[in-house]
Backbone as a ProteinNet text record, in pm:
[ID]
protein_1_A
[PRIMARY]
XXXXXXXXXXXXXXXXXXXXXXXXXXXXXXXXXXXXXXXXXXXXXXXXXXXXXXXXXXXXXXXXXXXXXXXXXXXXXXX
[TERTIARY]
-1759	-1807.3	-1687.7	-1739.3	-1611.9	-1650	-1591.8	-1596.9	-1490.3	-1539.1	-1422.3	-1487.3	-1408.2	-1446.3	-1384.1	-1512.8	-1466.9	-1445.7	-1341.8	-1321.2	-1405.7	-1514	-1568.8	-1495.4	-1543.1	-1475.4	-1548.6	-1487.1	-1504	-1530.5	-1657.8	-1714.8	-1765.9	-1666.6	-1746	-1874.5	-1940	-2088.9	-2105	-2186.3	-2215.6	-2248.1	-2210.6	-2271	-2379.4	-2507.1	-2642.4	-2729.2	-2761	-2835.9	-2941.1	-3068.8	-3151.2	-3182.4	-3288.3	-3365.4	-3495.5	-3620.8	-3729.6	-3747.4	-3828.5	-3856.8	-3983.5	-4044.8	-4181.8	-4222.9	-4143.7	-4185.4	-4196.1	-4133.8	-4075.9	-3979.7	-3892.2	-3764.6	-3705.3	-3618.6	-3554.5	-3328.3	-3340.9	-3209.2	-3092.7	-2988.8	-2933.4	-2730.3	-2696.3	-2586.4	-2477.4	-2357.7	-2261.4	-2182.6	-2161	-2133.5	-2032	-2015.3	-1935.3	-1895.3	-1742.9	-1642.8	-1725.1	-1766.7	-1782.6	-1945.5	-2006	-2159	-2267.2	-2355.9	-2436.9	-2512.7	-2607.7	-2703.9	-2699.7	-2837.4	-2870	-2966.2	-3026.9	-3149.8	-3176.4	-3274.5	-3317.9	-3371.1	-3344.2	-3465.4	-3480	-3577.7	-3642.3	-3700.1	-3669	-3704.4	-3782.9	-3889.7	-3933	-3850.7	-3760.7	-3722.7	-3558.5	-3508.8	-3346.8	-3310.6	-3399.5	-3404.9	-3438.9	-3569.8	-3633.1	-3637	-3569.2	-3584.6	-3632.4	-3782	-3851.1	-3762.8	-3792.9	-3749.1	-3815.8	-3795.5	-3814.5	-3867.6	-3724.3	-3665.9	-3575.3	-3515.1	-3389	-3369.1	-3263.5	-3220.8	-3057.4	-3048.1	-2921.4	-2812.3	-2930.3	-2844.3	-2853.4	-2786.3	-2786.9	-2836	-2984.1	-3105.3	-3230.3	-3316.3	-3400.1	-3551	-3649.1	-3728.1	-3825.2	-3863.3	-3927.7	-4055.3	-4182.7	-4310.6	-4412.1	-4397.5	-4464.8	-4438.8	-4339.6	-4345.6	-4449	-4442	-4556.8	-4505.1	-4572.7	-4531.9	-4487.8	-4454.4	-4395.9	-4367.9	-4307.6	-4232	-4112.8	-4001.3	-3901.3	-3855.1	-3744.2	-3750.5	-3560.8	-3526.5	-3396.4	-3375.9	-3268.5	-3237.7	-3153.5	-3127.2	-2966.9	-2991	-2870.9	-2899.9	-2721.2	-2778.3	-2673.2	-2636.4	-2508.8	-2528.9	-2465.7	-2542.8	-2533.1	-2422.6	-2327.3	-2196.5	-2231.7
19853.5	19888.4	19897.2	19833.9	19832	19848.2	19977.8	20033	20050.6	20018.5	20014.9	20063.8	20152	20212.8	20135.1	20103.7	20001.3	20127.9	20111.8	20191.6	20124.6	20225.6	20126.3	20064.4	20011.7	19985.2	20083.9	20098.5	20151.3	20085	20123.3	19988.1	20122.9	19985.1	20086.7	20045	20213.1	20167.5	20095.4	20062.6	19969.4	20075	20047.3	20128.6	20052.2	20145.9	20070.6	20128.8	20087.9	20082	20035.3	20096.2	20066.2	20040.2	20003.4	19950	19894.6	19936.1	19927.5	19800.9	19712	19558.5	19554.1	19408.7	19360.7	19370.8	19372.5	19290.8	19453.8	19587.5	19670.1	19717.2	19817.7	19843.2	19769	19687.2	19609.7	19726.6	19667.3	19782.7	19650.9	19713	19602.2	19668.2	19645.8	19695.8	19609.4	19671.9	19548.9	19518.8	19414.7	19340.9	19381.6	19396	19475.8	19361	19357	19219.1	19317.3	19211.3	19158.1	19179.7	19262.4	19281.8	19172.8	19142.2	19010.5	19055	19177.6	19193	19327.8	19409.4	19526.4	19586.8	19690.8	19810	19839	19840.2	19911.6	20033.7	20117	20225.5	20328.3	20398.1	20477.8	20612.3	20739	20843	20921.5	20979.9	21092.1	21237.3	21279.9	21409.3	21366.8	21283.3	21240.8	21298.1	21318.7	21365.9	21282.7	21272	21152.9	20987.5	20936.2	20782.2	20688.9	20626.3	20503.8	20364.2	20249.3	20159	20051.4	20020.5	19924.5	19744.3	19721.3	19586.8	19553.7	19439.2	19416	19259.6	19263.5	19098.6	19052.6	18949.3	18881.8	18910.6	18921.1	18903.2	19067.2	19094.7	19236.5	19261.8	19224.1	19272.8	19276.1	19421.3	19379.5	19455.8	19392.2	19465.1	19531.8	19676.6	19740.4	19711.9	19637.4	19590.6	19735.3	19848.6	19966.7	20092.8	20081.9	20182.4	20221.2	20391	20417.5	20427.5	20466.1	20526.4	20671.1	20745.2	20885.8	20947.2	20895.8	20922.2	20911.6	21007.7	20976.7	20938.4	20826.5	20727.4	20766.7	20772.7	20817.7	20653.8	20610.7	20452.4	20449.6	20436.9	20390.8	20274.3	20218	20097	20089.5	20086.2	20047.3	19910.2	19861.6	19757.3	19739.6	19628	19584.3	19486.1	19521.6	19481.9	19433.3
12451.8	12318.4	12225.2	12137.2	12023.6	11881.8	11835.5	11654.9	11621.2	11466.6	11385	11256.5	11178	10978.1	10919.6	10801.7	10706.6	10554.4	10499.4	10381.2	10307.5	10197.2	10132	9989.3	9925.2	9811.1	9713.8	9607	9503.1	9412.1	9343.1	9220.2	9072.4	9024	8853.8	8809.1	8801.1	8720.7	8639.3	8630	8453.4	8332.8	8263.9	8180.4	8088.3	8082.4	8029.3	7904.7	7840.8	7705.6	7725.5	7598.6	7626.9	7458.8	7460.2	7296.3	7308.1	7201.1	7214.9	7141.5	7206.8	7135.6	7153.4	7078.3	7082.6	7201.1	7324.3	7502.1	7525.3	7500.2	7595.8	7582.8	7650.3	7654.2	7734.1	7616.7	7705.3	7691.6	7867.6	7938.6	7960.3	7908.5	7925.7	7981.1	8104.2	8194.3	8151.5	8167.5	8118.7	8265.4	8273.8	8410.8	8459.4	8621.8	8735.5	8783.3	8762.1	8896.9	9030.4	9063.6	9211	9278.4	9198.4	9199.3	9183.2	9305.7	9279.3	9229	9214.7	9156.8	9107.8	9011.1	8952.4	8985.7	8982.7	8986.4	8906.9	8861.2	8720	8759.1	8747.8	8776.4	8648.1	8654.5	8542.5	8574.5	8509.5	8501.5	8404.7	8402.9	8277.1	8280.4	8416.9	8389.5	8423.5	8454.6	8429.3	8575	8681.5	8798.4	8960.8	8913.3	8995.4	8972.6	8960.9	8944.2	9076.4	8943.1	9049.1	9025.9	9116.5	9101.3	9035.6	8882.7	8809.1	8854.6	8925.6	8948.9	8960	9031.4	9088.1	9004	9007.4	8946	8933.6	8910	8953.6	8798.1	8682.4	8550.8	8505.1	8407.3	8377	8252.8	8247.5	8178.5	8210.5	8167.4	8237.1	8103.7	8102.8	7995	8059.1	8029	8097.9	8017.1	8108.3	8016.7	8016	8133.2	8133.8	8041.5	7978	7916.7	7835.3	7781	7716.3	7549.7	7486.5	7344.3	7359.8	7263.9	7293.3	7385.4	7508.8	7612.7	7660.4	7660.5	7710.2	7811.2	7825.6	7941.7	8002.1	8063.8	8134.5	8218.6	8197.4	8252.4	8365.8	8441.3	8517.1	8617.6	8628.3	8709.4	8767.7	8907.1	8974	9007.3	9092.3	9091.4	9223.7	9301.9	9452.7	9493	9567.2	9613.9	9769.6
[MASK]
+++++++++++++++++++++++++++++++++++++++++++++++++++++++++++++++++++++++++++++++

């Protein structure tokens, strides 16, 4: 039997914005060297976050949102 620890790397978040359009809130991450893809996920209490959607580019429009509801964003990104 043979193990070995891999140090992981260290990756900077994206940092993400959001803005209400005709489609939705559309969320939009600014791009991470070396990350193939993103998470969108979404919160009402900035606590629990569900998962949105995953994708290769770093935008994503949320088509569920409601009207007068506050929406909490973050999206990580997959290395």
């Amino acid at each position: 039997l043979s193990v070995s620890a891999v140090t992981p790397t260290t990756v900077k978040a994206p940092t993400v914005t959001a803005k209400n359009t005709v489609d939705g809130i559309s969320i939009t991450a600014t791009a991470v060297s070396g990350a193939d893809g993103y998470i969108f996920l979404r919160s009402t209490n900035g606590t629990t976050y569900t998962t949105l959607g995953k994708s290769e580019k770093t935008t994503y429009v949320d088509k569920t949102a409601k009207a007068n509801t506050t929406y909490y964003y973050c999206t990580p990104c997959r290395v």
